[in-house]
Short mmCIF file of C-alpha atoms in Angstrom, two decimals:
data_model
loop_
_atom_site.label_atom_id
_atom_site.label_comp_id
_atom_site.label_asym_id
_atom_site.label_seq_id
_atom_site.Cartn_x
_atom_site.Cartn_y
_atom_site.Cartn_z
CA MET A 32 -6.45 -33.78 48.96
CA ALA A 33 -6.93 -37.21 47.47
CA GLY A 34 -7.60 -37.53 43.76
CA LEU A 35 -8.38 -40.77 42.00
CA SER A 36 -5.41 -43.11 42.00
CA SER A 37 -4.98 -44.46 38.50
CA GLY A 38 -2.81 -47.21 37.14
CA GLY A 39 -0.97 -49.88 39.05
CA GLY A 40 2.47 -48.35 39.22
CA SER A 41 3.58 -50.27 36.15
CA SER A 42 4.94 -47.13 34.46
CA LEU A 43 7.20 -46.40 37.44
CA GLY A 44 10.79 -45.93 36.37
CA ARG A 45 10.05 -45.62 32.64
CA CYS A 46 12.36 -42.94 31.40
CA SER A 47 13.57 -41.53 28.08
CA HIS A 48 15.16 -38.20 29.08
CA ALA A 49 17.02 -36.69 32.02
CA VAL A 50 17.89 -33.11 32.89
CA VAL A 51 21.11 -32.54 34.84
CA ARG A 52 23.19 -29.47 35.60
CA ALA A 53 26.91 -28.88 35.95
CA LEU A 54 28.44 -28.01 39.33
CA PRO A 55 29.33 -24.38 39.96
CA GLU A 56 32.61 -23.85 41.84
CA SER A 57 30.60 -21.76 44.29
CA LEU A 58 29.09 -25.03 45.59
CA ARG A 59 32.28 -25.70 47.56
CA GLU A 60 31.92 -22.62 49.80
CA HIS A 61 28.34 -21.45 49.44
CA ALA A 62 26.00 -24.40 48.87
CA LEU A 63 23.49 -24.78 51.70
CA ARG A 64 24.32 -27.54 54.17
CA ILE A 65 23.16 -28.80 57.54
CA GLU A 66 26.69 -29.64 58.73
CA LYS A 67 28.94 -26.66 58.07
CA ASP A 68 32.30 -28.25 58.90
CA LYS A 69 32.69 -30.69 55.98
CA ALA A 70 35.06 -29.45 53.25
CA VAL A 71 34.06 -30.41 49.71
CA ASP A 72 36.77 -31.72 47.38
CA PHE A 73 35.50 -29.97 44.26
CA ALA A 74 37.57 -31.97 41.75
CA ARG A 75 36.28 -35.21 43.25
CA ALA A 76 32.70 -33.88 43.31
CA GLU A 77 32.99 -33.11 39.59
CA ARG A 78 34.34 -36.59 38.83
CA GLU A 79 31.53 -38.23 40.79
CA HIS A 80 28.95 -36.12 38.97
CA GLN A 81 30.47 -36.85 35.56
CA LEU A 82 30.27 -40.59 36.29
CA TYR A 83 26.65 -40.21 37.38
CA VAL A 84 25.79 -38.41 34.13
CA ALA A 85 27.73 -40.98 32.10
CA VAL A 86 25.69 -43.81 33.64
CA LEU A 87 22.43 -42.11 32.61
CA LYS A 88 23.67 -41.27 29.13
CA SER A 89 26.05 -44.02 28.05
CA LYS A 90 25.15 -47.03 30.17
CA LEU A 91 21.37 -46.54 30.15
CA GLY A 92 20.97 -44.70 26.85
CA LEU A 93 18.86 -41.78 28.10
CA GLN A 94 18.70 -38.49 26.22
CA VAL A 95 20.43 -36.19 28.70
CA LEU A 96 19.99 -32.41 28.67
CA GLU A 97 23.02 -30.93 30.42
CA LEU A 98 22.45 -27.40 31.70
CA PRO A 99 25.43 -25.14 32.37
CA ALA A 100 26.42 -24.22 35.92
CA ASP A 101 25.54 -20.80 37.28
CA GLU A 102 28.07 -19.47 39.79
CA SER A 103 25.43 -17.22 41.35
CA LEU A 104 23.39 -20.32 42.24
CA PRO A 105 25.64 -22.57 44.40
CA ASP A 106 23.00 -25.32 44.74
CA CYS A 107 21.94 -25.42 41.08
CA VAL A 108 23.30 -28.95 40.48
CA PHE A 109 20.43 -30.27 42.65
CA VAL A 110 17.87 -30.03 39.87
CA GLU A 111 15.36 -32.42 41.46
CA ASP A 112 14.17 -29.69 43.82
CA VAL A 113 13.01 -27.27 41.12
CA ALA A 114 10.68 -29.52 39.09
CA VAL A 115 8.32 -32.44 39.60
CA VAL A 116 7.57 -34.27 36.35
CA CYS A 117 4.86 -36.90 35.99
CA GLU A 118 3.93 -38.18 32.55
CA GLU A 119 3.72 -35.13 30.23
CA THR A 120 3.24 -32.51 32.96
CA ALA A 121 6.00 -30.60 34.77
CA LEU A 122 5.37 -28.60 37.93
CA ILE A 123 8.00 -25.89 38.32
CA THR A 124 8.35 -25.57 42.08
CA ARG A 125 8.98 -22.68 44.45
CA PRO A 126 12.00 -23.92 46.44
CA GLY A 127 11.88 -23.45 50.20
CA ALA A 128 15.29 -21.71 50.36
CA PRO A 129 14.98 -18.17 48.91
CA SER A 130 18.57 -18.37 47.58
CA ARG A 131 17.43 -21.17 45.24
CA ARG A 132 14.38 -19.52 43.65
CA LYS A 133 16.18 -18.41 40.46
CA GLU A 134 17.24 -22.01 39.73
CA VAL A 135 13.79 -22.60 38.22
CA ASP A 136 14.47 -20.40 35.17
CA ALA A 137 16.92 -22.69 33.35
CA MET A 138 14.85 -25.76 34.27
CA LYS A 139 11.67 -24.20 32.89
CA ARG A 140 13.40 -23.51 29.54
CA ALA A 141 14.77 -27.09 29.40
CA LEU A 142 11.37 -28.65 30.08
CA GLU A 143 9.68 -26.33 27.57
CA SER A 144 12.16 -27.62 24.97
CA LEU A 145 10.75 -31.11 25.63
CA ASN A 146 7.20 -29.85 24.95
CA LEU A 147 5.94 -30.75 28.41
CA ASN A 148 2.84 -29.13 29.88
CA ILE A 149 4.37 -26.58 32.25
CA VAL A 150 2.64 -25.53 35.48
CA GLU A 151 4.34 -22.84 37.55
CA MET A 152 3.97 -22.45 41.30
CA THR A 153 3.32 -18.72 41.51
CA ASP A 154 1.62 -18.59 44.94
CA GLU A 155 4.07 -16.71 47.17
CA THR A 156 2.81 -18.51 50.27
CA ALA A 157 3.72 -21.91 48.80
CA THR A 158 7.06 -23.71 49.03
CA LEU A 159 7.95 -27.09 47.57
CA ASP A 160 11.25 -28.89 47.02
CA GLY A 161 11.20 -31.90 44.70
CA GLY A 162 13.30 -33.74 47.29
CA ASP A 163 10.16 -33.88 49.41
CA VAL A 164 8.10 -35.57 46.68
CA LEU A 165 7.95 -39.36 46.49
CA PHE A 166 5.97 -40.70 43.51
CA THR A 167 5.26 -44.40 43.88
CA GLY A 168 3.74 -44.96 40.45
CA ARG A 169 0.25 -44.93 41.94
CA GLU A 170 0.26 -41.95 44.36
CA PHE A 171 2.34 -39.11 45.75
CA PHE A 172 3.70 -38.65 49.25
CA VAL A 173 4.85 -35.11 50.03
CA GLY A 174 7.11 -34.39 52.99
CA LEU A 175 6.21 -31.33 55.05
CA SER A 176 9.67 -30.11 55.98
CA LYS A 177 11.67 -26.93 56.49
CA ARG A 178 11.56 -26.56 52.69
CA THR A 179 8.02 -27.69 51.77
CA ASN A 180 4.72 -26.49 53.22
CA GLN A 181 1.05 -27.51 53.08
CA ARG A 182 0.24 -24.97 50.35
CA GLY A 183 3.01 -26.41 48.16
CA ALA A 184 1.55 -29.90 48.65
CA GLU A 185 -1.93 -28.61 47.74
CA ILE A 186 -0.67 -27.10 44.48
CA LEU A 187 1.04 -30.39 43.62
CA ALA A 188 -2.27 -32.19 44.25
CA ASP A 189 -4.10 -29.68 42.01
CA THR A 190 -1.48 -30.23 39.27
CA PHE A 191 -1.57 -34.03 39.29
CA LYS A 192 -5.29 -34.62 39.87
CA ASP A 193 -5.20 -38.25 38.67
CA TYR A 194 -3.22 -39.29 41.74
CA ALA A 195 -3.85 -39.35 45.48
CA VAL A 196 -1.52 -37.00 47.40
CA SER A 197 -0.76 -37.54 51.10
CA THR A 198 1.48 -35.41 53.34
CA VAL A 199 4.11 -36.80 55.69
CA PRO A 200 5.76 -34.72 58.46
CA VAL A 201 9.57 -34.61 58.13
CA TYR A 202 11.34 -33.64 61.37
CA ASP A 203 15.01 -34.53 61.55
CA SER A 204 16.02 -34.49 57.88
CA LEU A 205 16.20 -31.96 55.08
CA HIS A 206 13.71 -33.77 52.83
CA LEU A 207 11.41 -36.80 52.75
CA LYS A 208 13.77 -38.48 50.28
CA SER A 209 16.71 -37.95 52.64
CA PHE A 210 15.74 -41.38 54.01
CA CYS A 211 13.53 -43.09 51.42
CA SER A 212 12.88 -43.61 47.70
CA MET A 213 11.37 -46.16 45.34
CA ALA A 214 13.66 -49.15 44.76
CA GLY A 215 11.28 -50.89 42.36
CA PRO A 216 7.60 -51.17 41.49
CA ASN A 217 5.79 -51.37 44.83
CA LEU A 218 9.10 -51.36 46.75
CA ILE A 219 10.03 -48.49 49.11
CA ALA A 220 13.66 -48.27 50.23
CA ILE A 221 13.70 -46.88 53.77
CA GLY A 222 16.38 -46.01 56.30
CA SER A 223 16.59 -47.50 59.78
CA THR A 224 16.45 -44.43 62.01
CA GLU A 225 13.43 -43.87 64.18
CA ALA A 226 12.43 -40.81 62.12
CA ALA A 227 12.58 -42.78 58.86
CA GLN A 228 10.57 -45.68 60.26
CA LYS A 229 7.99 -43.27 61.70
CA ALA A 230 7.57 -41.60 58.30
CA LEU A 231 7.13 -45.00 56.64
CA LYS A 232 4.44 -45.88 59.16
CA THR A 233 2.63 -42.62 58.31
CA MET A 234 2.81 -43.45 54.58
CA GLN A 235 1.48 -46.95 55.21
CA GLN A 236 -1.44 -45.55 57.22
CA MET A 237 -2.25 -42.93 54.57
CA SER A 238 -2.25 -45.33 51.63
CA ASP A 239 -4.92 -47.75 50.44
CA HIS A 240 -2.13 -49.82 48.95
CA ARG A 241 0.33 -52.18 50.62
CA TYR A 242 3.93 -51.52 49.61
CA ASP A 243 6.85 -53.85 50.17
CA LYS A 244 9.74 -52.29 52.05
CA LEU A 245 13.49 -52.63 51.71
CA THR A 246 15.09 -51.49 54.95
CA VAL A 247 18.73 -50.37 54.78
CA PRO A 248 20.94 -49.53 57.77
CA ASP A 249 21.89 -46.05 56.50
CA ASP A 250 19.25 -43.39 55.84
CA ALA A 251 21.28 -41.69 53.09
CA ALA A 252 21.69 -44.99 51.25
CA ALA A 253 17.90 -45.41 51.13
CA ASN A 254 17.95 -42.67 48.51
CA CYS A 255 18.40 -44.62 45.28
CA ILE A 256 17.16 -44.32 41.68
CA TYR A 257 14.94 -47.00 40.18
CA LEU A 258 14.54 -47.10 36.39
CA ASN A 259 12.73 -49.46 34.06
CA ILE A 260 14.68 -49.32 30.81
CA PRO A 261 13.57 -51.21 27.67
CA GLY A 262 16.05 -53.99 26.99
CA LYS A 263 17.62 -53.63 30.44
CA GLY A 264 14.64 -54.17 32.72
CA HIS A 265 14.81 -53.17 36.38
CA VAL A 266 17.80 -50.90 37.01
CA LEU A 267 18.84 -49.52 40.40
CA LEU A 268 21.44 -46.84 40.97
CA HIS A 269 22.52 -47.15 44.61
CA ARG A 270 25.28 -45.88 46.87
CA ALA A 271 28.66 -47.54 46.50
CA PRO A 272 29.83 -50.29 48.89
CA GLU A 273 32.90 -48.24 49.89
CA GLU A 274 30.55 -45.57 51.24
CA TYR A 275 27.82 -47.67 52.86
CA PRO A 276 28.96 -51.31 52.93
CA GLU A 277 26.09 -52.67 55.03
CA SER A 278 23.40 -50.96 52.95
CA ALA A 279 25.09 -52.11 49.73
CA LYS A 280 24.75 -55.71 50.94
CA VAL A 281 20.97 -55.22 51.19
CA PHE A 282 20.76 -53.90 47.62
CA GLU A 283 22.90 -56.78 46.38
CA LYS A 284 20.11 -59.19 47.44
CA LEU A 285 17.84 -57.72 44.74
CA LYS A 286 18.37 -60.45 42.17
CA ASP A 287 15.92 -59.07 39.56
CA HIS A 288 17.68 -55.69 39.29
CA MET A 289 20.64 -54.52 37.25
CA LEU A 290 22.58 -52.88 40.10
CA ILE A 291 24.80 -49.86 39.46
CA PRO A 292 26.74 -48.60 42.49
CA ILE A 293 27.48 -44.86 42.36
CA ALA A 294 29.75 -42.89 44.70
CA ASN A 295 28.30 -39.62 45.99
CA THR A 296 30.67 -38.77 48.83
CA GLU A 297 31.23 -35.09 48.07
CA MET A 298 27.65 -34.11 47.21
CA GLU A 299 26.45 -35.64 50.46
CA LYS A 300 28.56 -33.09 52.35
CA VAL A 301 26.16 -30.44 51.01
CA ASP A 302 23.08 -32.63 51.60
CA GLY A 303 22.91 -33.93 48.02
CA LEU A 304 21.85 -37.54 47.43
CA LEU A 305 21.45 -39.62 44.24
CA THR A 306 17.95 -38.49 43.27
CA CYS A 307 18.87 -34.81 43.81
CA CYS A 308 21.01 -34.48 40.68
CA SER A 309 18.54 -35.38 37.91
CA VAL A 310 15.00 -34.79 36.76
CA LEU A 311 13.80 -37.93 34.98
CA ILE A 312 11.22 -37.70 32.20
CA ASN A 313 9.41 -40.25 30.08
CA LYS A 314 8.47 -38.68 26.74
CA THR A 315 5.80 -40.83 25.17
CA SER A 316 4.67 -38.28 22.55
CA GLU A 317 6.88 -37.01 19.73
CA LEU A 318 9.01 -33.94 20.35
#
């Protein structure tokens, strides 16, 4: 499943556009979640999401496409799972949870409006959630989880042939990015649990490249968003100190990054982390 790995990861984090989606009120009661007993404060969830969108739009100057909520799709705010975008190509996924399959429709229209090359996952044996896809700038790692299967990973590899694609078993978490993400060029943020460390070891064994690692005490805090914004340089959106104080201290040691702490308390109750709520796109050609 390995294609030719091109480039040195230097384009990682380059971003001009983002797609986000408003929260439906149905999220409070009906969004999928591993732990059923945590009540979501919907007003607070909306405030947190509005701040997140404001950072992308106002602080970082991205062009943000804001899709309306759909009450019949309680998880629709988690747009990352329904599309994987690399350069000018967008793979519209087939989410692992059947209740989420219709979420792809609005995302497909949004990405078509950006003139991306659209590839649709039509194979009914395939499942893929974007939360299981880690793009390092030079290759893809795809978590094989309850939501993503081998066929889904194969279709991703067929779609992005310029990059090597390796699969990583995910056992105790919803997605691969439940405990890791890119925190900078060549830098993988990783949680401290045994499962997270085991997955990192698998990635290291699969790759021809040596990545630096940034280990944080809390798995959920290892999910952060790295951006490389002209005029601002290295930018990292990470979980707020009031949520994960020990992990925040680790991020604060990154002296070359513009650090932006973001609270995500309510979304996490329904298994949503920072990367889940946006699809990031770098449009290099004219619209």
